[in-house]
XYZ file of C-alpha atoms in Angstrom:
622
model
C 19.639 14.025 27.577
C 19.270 10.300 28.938
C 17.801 7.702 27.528
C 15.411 7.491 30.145
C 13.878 10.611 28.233
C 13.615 9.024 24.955
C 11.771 5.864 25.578
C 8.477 5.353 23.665
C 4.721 6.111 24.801
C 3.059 3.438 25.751
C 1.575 2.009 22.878
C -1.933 0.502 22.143
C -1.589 -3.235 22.225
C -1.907 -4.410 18.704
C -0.291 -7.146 16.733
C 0.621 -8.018 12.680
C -2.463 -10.193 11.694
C -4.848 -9.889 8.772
C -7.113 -7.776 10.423
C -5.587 -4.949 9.932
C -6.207 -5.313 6.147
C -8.720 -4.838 3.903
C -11.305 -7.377 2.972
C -10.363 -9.368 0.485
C -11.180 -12.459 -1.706
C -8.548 -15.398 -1.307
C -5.684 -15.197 -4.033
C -4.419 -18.696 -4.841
C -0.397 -19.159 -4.961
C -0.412 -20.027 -8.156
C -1.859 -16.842 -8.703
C 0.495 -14.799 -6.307
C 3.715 -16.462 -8.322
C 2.155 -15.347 -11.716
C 1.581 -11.848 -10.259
C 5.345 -11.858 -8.900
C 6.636 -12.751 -12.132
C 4.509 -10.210 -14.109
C 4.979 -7.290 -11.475
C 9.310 -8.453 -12.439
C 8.694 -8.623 -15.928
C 6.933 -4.464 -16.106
C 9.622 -3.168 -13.347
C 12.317 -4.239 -15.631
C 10.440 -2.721 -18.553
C 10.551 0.825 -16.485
C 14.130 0.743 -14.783
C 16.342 3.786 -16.357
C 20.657 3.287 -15.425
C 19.993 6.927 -14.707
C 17.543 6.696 -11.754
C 16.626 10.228 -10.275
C 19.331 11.766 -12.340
C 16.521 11.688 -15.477
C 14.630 14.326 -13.676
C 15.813 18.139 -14.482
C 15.559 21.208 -11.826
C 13.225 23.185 -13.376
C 13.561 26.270 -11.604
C 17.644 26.026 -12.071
C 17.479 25.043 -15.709
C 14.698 26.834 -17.463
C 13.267 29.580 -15.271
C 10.434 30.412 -17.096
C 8.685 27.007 -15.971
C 9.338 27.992 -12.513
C 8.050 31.919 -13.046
C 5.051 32.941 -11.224
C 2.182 33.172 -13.547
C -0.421 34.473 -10.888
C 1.519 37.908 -10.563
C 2.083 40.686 -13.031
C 5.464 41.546 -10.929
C 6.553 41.673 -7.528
C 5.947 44.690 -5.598
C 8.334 47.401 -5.556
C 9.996 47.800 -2.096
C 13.428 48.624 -0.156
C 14.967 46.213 1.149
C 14.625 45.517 5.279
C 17.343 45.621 7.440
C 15.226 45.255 10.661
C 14.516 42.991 13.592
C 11.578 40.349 14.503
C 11.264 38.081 16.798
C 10.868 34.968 14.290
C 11.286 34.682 10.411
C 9.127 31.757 9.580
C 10.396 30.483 5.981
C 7.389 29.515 3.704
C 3.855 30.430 3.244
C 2.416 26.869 2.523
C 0.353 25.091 5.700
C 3.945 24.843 7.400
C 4.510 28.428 7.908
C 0.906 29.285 7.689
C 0.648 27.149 11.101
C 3.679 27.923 12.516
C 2.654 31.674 12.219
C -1.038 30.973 13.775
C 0.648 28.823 16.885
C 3.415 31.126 17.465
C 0.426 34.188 17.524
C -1.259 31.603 20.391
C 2.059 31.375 21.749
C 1.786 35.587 22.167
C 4.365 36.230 19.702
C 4.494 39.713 18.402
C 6.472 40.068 15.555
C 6.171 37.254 13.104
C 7.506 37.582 9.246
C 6.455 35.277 6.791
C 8.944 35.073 3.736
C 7.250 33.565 0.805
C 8.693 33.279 -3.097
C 4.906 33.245 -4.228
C 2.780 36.457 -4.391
C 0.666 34.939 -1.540
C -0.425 32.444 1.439
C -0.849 29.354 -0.009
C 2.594 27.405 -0.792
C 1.795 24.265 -3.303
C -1.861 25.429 -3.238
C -0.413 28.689 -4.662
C 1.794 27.322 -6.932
C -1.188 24.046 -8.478
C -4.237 25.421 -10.150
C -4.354 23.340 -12.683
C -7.706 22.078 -14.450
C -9.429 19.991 -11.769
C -7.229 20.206 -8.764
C -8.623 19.098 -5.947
C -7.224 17.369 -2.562
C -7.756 13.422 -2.726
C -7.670 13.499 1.323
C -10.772 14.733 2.841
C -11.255 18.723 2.891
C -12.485 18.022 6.631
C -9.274 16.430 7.987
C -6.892 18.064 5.451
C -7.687 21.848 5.829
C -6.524 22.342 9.486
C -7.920 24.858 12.112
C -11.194 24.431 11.017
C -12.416 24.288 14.711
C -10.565 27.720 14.903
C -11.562 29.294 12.318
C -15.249 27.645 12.418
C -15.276 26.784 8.699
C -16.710 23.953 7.651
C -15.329 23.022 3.733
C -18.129 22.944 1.126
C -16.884 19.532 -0.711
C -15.527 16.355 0.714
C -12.449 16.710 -1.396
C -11.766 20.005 -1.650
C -11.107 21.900 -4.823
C -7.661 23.627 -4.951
C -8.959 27.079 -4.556
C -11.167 26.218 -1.625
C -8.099 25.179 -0.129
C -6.185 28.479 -1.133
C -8.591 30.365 0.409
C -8.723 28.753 3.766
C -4.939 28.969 3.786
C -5.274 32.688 3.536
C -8.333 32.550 5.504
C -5.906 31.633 8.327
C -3.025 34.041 7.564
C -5.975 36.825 8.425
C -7.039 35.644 11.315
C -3.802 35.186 12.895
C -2.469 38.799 10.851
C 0.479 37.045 9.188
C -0.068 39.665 6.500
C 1.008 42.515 8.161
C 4.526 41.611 8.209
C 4.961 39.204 5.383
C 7.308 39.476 2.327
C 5.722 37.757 -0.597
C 7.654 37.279 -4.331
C 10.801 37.067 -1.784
C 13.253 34.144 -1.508
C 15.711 33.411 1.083
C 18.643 32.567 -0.084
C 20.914 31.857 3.129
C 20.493 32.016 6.854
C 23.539 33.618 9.173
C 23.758 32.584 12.686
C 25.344 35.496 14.798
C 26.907 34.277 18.267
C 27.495 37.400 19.666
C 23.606 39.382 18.429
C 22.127 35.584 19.798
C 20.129 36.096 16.144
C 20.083 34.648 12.735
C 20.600 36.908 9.856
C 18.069 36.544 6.405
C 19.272 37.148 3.338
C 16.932 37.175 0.233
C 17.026 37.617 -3.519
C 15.271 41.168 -3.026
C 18.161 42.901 -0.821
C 17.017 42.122 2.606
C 18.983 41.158 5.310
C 16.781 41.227 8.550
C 17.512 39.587 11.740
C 15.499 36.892 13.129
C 16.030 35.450 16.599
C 14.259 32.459 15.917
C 14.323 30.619 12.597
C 11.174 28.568 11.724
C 11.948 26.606 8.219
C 9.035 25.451 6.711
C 9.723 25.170 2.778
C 7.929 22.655 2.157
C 8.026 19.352 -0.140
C 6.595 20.052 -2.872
C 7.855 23.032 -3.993
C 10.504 22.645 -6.538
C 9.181 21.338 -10.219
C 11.130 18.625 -12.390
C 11.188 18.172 -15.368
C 12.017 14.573 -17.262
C 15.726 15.047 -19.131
C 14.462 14.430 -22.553
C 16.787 16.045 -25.230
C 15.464 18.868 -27.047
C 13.118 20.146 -24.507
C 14.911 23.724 -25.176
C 13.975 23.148 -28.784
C 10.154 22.923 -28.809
C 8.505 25.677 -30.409
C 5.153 25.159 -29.379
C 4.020 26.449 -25.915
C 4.660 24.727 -23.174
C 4.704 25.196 -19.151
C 4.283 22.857 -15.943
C 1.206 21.977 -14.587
C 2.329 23.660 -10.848
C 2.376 26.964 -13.328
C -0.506 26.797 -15.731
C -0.625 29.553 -18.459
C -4.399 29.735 -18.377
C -3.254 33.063 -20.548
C -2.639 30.159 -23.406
C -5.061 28.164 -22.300
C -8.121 30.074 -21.378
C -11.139 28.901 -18.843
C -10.506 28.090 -14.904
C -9.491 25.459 -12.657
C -12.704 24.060 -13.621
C -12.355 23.912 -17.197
C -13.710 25.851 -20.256
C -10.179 26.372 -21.991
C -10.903 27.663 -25.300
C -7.771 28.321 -26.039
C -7.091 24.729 -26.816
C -9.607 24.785 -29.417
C -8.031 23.508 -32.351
C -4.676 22.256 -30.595
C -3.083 19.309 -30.242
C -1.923 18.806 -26.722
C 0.482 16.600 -25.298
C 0.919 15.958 -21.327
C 3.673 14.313 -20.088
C 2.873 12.425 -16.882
C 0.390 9.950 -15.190
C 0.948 10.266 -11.181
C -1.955 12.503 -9.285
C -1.726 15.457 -11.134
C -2.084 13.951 -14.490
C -4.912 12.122 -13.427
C -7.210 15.062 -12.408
C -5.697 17.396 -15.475
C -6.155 14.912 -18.288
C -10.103 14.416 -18.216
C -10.098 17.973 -18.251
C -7.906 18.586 -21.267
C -9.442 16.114 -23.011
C -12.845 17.851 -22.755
C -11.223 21.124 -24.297
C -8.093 19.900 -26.919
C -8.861 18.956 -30.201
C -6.563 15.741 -29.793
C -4.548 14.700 -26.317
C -1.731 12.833 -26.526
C -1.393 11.141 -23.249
C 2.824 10.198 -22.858
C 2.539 7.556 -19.966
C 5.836 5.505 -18.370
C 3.803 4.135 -15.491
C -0.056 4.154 -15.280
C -1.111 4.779 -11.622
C -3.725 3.080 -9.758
C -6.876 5.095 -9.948
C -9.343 4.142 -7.733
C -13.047 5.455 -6.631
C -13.440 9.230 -5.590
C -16.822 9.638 -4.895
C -17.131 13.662 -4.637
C -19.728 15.261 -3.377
C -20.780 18.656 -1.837
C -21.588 18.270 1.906
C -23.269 19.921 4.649
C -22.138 20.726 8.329
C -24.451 17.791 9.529
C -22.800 14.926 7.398
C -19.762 16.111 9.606
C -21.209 16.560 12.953
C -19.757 20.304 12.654
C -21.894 21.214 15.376
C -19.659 19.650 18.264
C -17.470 21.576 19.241
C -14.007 20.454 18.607
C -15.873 17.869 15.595
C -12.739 18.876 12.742
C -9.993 17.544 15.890
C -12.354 14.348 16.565
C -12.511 13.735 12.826
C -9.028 14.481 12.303
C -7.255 11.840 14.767
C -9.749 9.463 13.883
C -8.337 9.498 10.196
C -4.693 9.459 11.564
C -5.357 6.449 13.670
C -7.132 4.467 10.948
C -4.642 5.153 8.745
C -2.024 4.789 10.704
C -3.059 1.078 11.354
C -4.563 1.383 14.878
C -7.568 0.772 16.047
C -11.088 3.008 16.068
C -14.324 2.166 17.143
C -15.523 3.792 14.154
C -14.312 5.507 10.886
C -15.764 8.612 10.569
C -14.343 9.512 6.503
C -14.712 5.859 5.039
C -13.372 6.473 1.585
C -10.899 4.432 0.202
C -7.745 5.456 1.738
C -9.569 3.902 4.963
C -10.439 1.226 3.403
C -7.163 0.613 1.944
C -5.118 1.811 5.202
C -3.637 -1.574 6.008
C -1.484 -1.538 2.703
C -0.117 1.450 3.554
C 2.081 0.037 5.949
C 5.079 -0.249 3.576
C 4.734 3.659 3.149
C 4.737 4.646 6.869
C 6.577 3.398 9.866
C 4.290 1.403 12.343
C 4.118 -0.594 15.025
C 2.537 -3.117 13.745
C 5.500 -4.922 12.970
C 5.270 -6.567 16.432
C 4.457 -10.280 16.092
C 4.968 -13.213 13.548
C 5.974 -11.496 10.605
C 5.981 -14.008 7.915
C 2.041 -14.582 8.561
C 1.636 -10.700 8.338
C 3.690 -10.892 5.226
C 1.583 -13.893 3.874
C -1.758 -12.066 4.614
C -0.688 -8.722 3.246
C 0.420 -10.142 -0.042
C -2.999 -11.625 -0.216
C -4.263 -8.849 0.302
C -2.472 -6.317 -1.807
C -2.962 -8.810 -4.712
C -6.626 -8.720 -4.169
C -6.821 -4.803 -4.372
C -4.757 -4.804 -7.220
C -6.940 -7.144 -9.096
C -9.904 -4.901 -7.936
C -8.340 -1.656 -9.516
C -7.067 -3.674 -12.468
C -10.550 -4.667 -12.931
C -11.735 -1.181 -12.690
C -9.811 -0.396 -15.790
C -11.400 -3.382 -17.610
C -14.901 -2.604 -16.661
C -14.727 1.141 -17.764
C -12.104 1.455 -20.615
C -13.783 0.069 -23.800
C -10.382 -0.342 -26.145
C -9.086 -3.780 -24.955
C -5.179 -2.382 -26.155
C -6.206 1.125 -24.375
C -7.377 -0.517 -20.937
C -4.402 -3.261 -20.955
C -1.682 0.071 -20.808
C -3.739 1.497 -18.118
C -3.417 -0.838 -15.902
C -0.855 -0.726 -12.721
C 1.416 -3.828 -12.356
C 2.856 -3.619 -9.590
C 2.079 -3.458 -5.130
C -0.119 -0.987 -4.192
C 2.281 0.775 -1.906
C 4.997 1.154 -4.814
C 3.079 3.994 -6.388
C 1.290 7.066 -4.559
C -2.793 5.723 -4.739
C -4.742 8.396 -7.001
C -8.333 8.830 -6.837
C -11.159 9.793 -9.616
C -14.195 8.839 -11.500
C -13.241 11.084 -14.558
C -9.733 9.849 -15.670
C -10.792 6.449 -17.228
C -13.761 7.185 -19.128
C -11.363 10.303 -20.820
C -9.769 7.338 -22.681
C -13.030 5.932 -24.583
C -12.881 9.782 -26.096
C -11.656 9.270 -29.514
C -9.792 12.564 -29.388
C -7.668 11.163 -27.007
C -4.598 8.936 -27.726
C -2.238 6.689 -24.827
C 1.322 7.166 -25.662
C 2.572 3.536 -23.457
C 6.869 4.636 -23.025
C 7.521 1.642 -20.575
C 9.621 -0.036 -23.513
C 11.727 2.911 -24.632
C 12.597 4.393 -21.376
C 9.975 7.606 -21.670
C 10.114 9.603 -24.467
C 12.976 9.272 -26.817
C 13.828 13.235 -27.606
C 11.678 16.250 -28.124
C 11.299 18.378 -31.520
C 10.798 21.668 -32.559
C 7.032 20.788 -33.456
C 6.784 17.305 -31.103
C 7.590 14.591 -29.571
C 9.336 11.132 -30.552
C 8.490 7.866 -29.219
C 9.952 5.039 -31.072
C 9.277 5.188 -34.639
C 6.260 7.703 -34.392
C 6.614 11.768 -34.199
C 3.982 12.738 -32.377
C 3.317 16.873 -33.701
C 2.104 18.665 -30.932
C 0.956 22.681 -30.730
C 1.641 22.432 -26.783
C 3.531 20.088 -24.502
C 2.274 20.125 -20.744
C 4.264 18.649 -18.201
C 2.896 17.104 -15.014
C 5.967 15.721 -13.712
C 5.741 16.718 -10.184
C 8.374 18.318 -7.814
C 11.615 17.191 -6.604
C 10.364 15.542 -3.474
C 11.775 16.234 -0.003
C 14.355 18.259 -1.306
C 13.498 21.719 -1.490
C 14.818 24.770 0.482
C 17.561 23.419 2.807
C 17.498 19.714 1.833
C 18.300 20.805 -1.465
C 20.948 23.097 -0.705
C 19.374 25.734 -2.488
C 19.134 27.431 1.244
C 22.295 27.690 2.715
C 22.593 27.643 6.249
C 25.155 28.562 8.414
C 25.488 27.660 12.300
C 27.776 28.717 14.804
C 31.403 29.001 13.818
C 30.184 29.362 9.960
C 29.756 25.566 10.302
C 27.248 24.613 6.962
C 24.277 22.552 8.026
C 24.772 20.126 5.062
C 28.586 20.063 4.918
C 28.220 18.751 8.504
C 24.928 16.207 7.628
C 27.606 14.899 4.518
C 29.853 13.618 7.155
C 27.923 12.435 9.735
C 24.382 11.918 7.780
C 21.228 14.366 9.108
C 21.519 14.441 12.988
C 18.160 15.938 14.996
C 16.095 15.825 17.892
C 12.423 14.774 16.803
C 13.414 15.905 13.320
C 13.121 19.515 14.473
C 16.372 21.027 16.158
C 19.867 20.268 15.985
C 23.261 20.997 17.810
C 24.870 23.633 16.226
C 22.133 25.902 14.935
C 20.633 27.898 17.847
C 16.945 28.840 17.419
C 16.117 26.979 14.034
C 13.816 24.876 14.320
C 12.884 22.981 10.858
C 9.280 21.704 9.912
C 8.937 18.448 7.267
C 9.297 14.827 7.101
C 12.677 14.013 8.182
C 13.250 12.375 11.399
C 9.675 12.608 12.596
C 6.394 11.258 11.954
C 4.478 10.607 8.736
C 1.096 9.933 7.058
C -0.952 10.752 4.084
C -2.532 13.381 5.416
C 0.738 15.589 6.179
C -1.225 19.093 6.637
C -2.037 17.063 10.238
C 1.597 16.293 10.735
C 2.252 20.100 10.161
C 0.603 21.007 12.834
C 1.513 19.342 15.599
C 5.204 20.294 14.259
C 4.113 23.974 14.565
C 2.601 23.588 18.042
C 5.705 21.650 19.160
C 8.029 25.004 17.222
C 5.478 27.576 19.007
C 6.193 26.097 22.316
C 9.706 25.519 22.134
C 9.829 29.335 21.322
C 7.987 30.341 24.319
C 9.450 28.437 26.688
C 13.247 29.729 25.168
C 11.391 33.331 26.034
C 10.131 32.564 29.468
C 13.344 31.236 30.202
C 15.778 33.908 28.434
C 17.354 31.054 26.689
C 18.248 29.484 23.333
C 17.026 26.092 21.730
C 19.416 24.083 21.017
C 19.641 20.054 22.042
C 22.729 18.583 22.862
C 24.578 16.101 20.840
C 23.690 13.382 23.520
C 19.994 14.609 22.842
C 20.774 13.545 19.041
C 22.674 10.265 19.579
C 19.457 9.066 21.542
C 16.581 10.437 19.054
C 18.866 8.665 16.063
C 19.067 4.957 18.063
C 15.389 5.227 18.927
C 14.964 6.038 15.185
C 16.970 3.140 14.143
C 16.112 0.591 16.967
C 12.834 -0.514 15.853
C 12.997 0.689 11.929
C 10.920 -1.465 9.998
C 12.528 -3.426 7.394
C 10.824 -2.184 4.222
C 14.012 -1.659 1.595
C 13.419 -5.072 0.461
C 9.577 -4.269 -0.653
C 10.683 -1.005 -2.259
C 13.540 -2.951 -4.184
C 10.964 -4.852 -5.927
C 8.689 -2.064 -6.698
C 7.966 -0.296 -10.448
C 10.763 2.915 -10.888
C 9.306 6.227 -8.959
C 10.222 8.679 -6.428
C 9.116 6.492 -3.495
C 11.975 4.154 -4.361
C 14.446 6.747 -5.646
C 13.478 5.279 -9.433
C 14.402 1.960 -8.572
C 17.524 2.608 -6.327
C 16.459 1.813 -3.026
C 14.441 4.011 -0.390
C 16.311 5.776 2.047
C 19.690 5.995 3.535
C 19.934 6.417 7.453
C 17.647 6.442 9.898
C 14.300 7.244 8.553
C 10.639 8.398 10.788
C 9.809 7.600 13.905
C 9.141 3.634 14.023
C 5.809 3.487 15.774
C 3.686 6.018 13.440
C 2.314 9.271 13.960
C 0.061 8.936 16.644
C 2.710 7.435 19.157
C 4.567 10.394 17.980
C 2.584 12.925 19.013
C 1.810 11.516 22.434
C 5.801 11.206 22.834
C 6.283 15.118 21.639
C 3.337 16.319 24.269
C 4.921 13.846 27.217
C 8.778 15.607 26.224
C 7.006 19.069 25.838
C 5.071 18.150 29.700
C 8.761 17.015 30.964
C 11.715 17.510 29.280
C 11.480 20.603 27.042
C 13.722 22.241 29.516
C 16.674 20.105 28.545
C 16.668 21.922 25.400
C 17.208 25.599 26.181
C 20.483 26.723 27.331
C 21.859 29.627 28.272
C 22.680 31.985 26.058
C 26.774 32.048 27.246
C 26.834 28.361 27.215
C 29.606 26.992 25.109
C 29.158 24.207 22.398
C 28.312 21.024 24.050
């Protein structure tokens, strides 16, 4: 492939200046040094020698926090030695999609392989007390023009979003061939069958001539390395895997089991945030362990109606959905159709995703987005003051620290929780998180904390799972090991989606490509860029594969225009956007010029050059 074929879109003329951020009130620089210092001063308070290493694999270490509590068992079967025409691997929105485009695509035989018992992937997994979505149901839940269903809330609770997910995997009939309970646990290229082979922990080894991977991101749990975990003799589980057989009630609430209890969570980030007013409501005394408060700013649900969404355009949920990307993205819109506060916020989100509006003087950009971050940080900090009545209480709760260092939460519930007096903050910043767990609690300092259950919403090991993590082996022609090679030479793709070597995989997620908060959007355009590729390898009686030309250009237009943002995330509090403190990323990271510029360049390569990518099936290793 040329280079000629890899140059950008042409992209909308915008430049770094202030209006791209949010309204603010001036912050003086006496102001910003004293915030500098401070935001120093709690970092170092929070930065563990071990970084990421604190975190345990849950799944790896203690399976019963990774079991599946929604199933009695899997379901008897033999194992399959057949044949289909694509394995797609995951039954989150990834595969979900990629199953639904490759059906548009007029793909017969299409076999979902999912570990849960059903469609869903982290929805599955999270039904926690008060899960809900914190990006709009109407731009998160995708196909909504194609399945004409128009969500019932404007953030979505988790079931509603279960359901559309299998609401999807009917329409499209990804049921009839799926294997659910079932994980993969390597992938086979064969040269000479032009097929890939699929083991899985049930017996099966089917063949597949296309591989879609789409395992996901947030799929693994962690747990924090605090000795004596093994040693607690109360209950205990992870949020993604709520006992509500302990617990009692729903995902809205009503857990009388906890009558009586004393209930410690460990964890602050998003999930912590909607599952602590709720156990608070229901425990006879929560014990809130916090390293890091989050920033918690409004939510605003509400139920809505098909006319507050203009659902009766046709193709309204696609308007409303690039709208959001754009705003967020940093590019202009003539109007913003969600107006919550992630689009009101979007312009500090450009230390999270790659943009283009780097272009211009940087150092007044700088200038004007440090004004403004400090200003929404003072808001939020603020918040805490106005609504937290304990002075001691609302000075622990509040986030020190950029707003892009942390993920933004969202709620109107989790602040008030802490004028309960059944509730308690545990602050760990100054002893490194919790010092070592009991057989009846927890140890902070010089306190034992005695605790009848121990919840942990610690969150997942984050762009690692499946084949990141190496969990999924996969082997390419000549037995070659996708990550033995990506050791040596660091990940090498073409949009983040094929590489040289592995005929016929094509893998979903965030490397290499585009980004944004709202990744269920990002997943599909990956699985209508995977459904084509497929059908134009069929039409054309050939396999994808790019060449390693294809690869040297995608990784220098990857790494030509890569925003410098390592030095922002050196500075920031310990968490997994920063690697706890360690530094961001290594190598080339998304595409440069966000995820709308993206997309036009996919559809422009799919209109011109898709053809580069499918060889003949006898052609030898390029």
């Amino acid at each position: 492939m040329t280079r000629s074929h890899m140059t950008n879109p042409q992209l909308p003329e915008c430049h770094l200046t202030d209006t791209h951020l949010p309204n603010s009130a001036e912050v003086t620089p006496p102001e910003l040094t004293a915030l500098r210092r401070r935001y120093r001063l709690e970092r170092e308070r929070r930065v563990r020698p071990d970084g990421a290493a604190q975190y345990r694999d849950a799944d790896a270490e203690f399976g019963y926090y990774a079991a599946d509590p929604y199933i009695e068992g899997p379901v008897e079967r033999a194992p399959l030695q057949d044949t289909v025409d694509v394995a797609v691997i995951g039954g989150g929105f990834g595969g979900i999609l990629a199953g639904a485009r490759l059906r548009q695509q007029g793909v017969e035989r299409v076999r979902v392989v999912e570990k849960g018992g059903d469609f869903g992937g982290t929805w599955y997994w999270n039904r926690y007390p008060g899960v809900h979505c914190d990006i709009e149901a109407h731009v998160y839940l995708p196909m909504l023009d194609e399945t004409g269903y128009v969500p019932e809330w404007k953030y979505a609770p988790g079931d509603e979003i279960r359901r559309h997910a299998m609401r999807i995997a009917r329409k499209f009939d990804l049921y009839a061939d799926a294997l659910f309970s079932t994980g993969v646990t390597a992938l086979t290229w064969d040269e000479d069958a032009g097929s890939w082979t699929v083991s899985t922990d049930r017996g099966d080894a089917f063949r597949a001539r296309y591989v879609v991977a789409a395992t996901g991101t947030l799929t693994d749990p962690k747990l924090p390395g605090i000795p004596g975990i093994e040693d607690f003799e109360g209950h205990t589980f992870h949020t993604s895997r709520w006992d509500y057989a302990y617990t009692g009630g729903t995902p809205e609430g009503g857990m009388t089991g906890l009558a009586g209890k004393r209930v410690g969570i460990v964890g602050t980030g998003a999930t912590g945030v909607q599952v602590i007013p709720m156990l608070a409501q229901d425990a006879a005394h929560l014990y809130v362990f916090q390293r890091t408060p989050s920033t918690v700013d409004v939510r605003d649900n509400r139920r809505t109606t098909p006319g507050d969404v203009g659902a009766d355009r046709e193709g309204w949920a696609r308007e409303r959905r690039e709208n959001y990307l754009r705003i967020v993205s940093g590019e202009s819109a003539e109007t913003d159709l969600v107006a919550d506060a992630w689009t009101a916020s979007a312009g500090l989100l450009e230390k999270l995703l790659p943009s283009f509006r780097r272009q211009g003087d940087r150092e007044a950009f700088e200038a004007a987005y440090e004004v403004a971050d400090a200003a929404k940080m003072n808001e939020l900090r603020s918040r805490v003051e106005r609504t937290v009545t304990d002075p001691e209480t609302a000075r622990r709760l509040q986030p020190w620290y950029r707003y892009a260092c942390k993920r933004p939460t969202f709620s109107d519930l989790y602040y008030p929780a802490f004028n309960r007096a059944d509730v308690t903050l545990v602050d760990t910043a100054d002893t490194h998180g919790i010092e070592r767990v009991t057989a009846d609690g927890v140890v902070v300092g010089d306190t034992v904390y005695e605790l009848d259950c121990l919840v942990f919403a610690t969150g997942f090991n984050v762009g690692t799972s499946g084949i990141h993590s190496g969990r999924l082996p996969v082997h390419g022609r000549g037995g070659v090991q996708l990550l033995d090679r990506w050791a040596r030479q660091g990940p090498r793709t073409l949009h983040g989606l094929t590489s040289n070597g592995f005929p016929n995989l094509i893998q979903l997620g965030p490397l290499q490509n585009a980004s944004s908060v709202n990744f269920s959007h990002i997943l599909d355009e990956q699985a209508v860029h995977a459904a084509a590729l497929v059908a134009a390898a069929e039409a054309a009686g050939a396999r994808i594969e790019p060449s390693r030309e294809a690869e040297d250009d995608w990784l220098a237009t990857l790494a030509a225009d890569a925003p410098d943002h390592e030095w922002f995330h050196a500075e920031c509090t310990p968490g997994y956007y920063n690697a706890e403190g360690r530094g961001r990323r290594n190598g080339p990271g998304g595409y440069p010029h966000g995820a709308v510029a993206f997309h036009q360049l996919l559809k422009e390569w799919r209109d011109t050059s898709m053809g580069e990518v499918l060889r003949p099936v006898t052609a030898p290793d390029a």
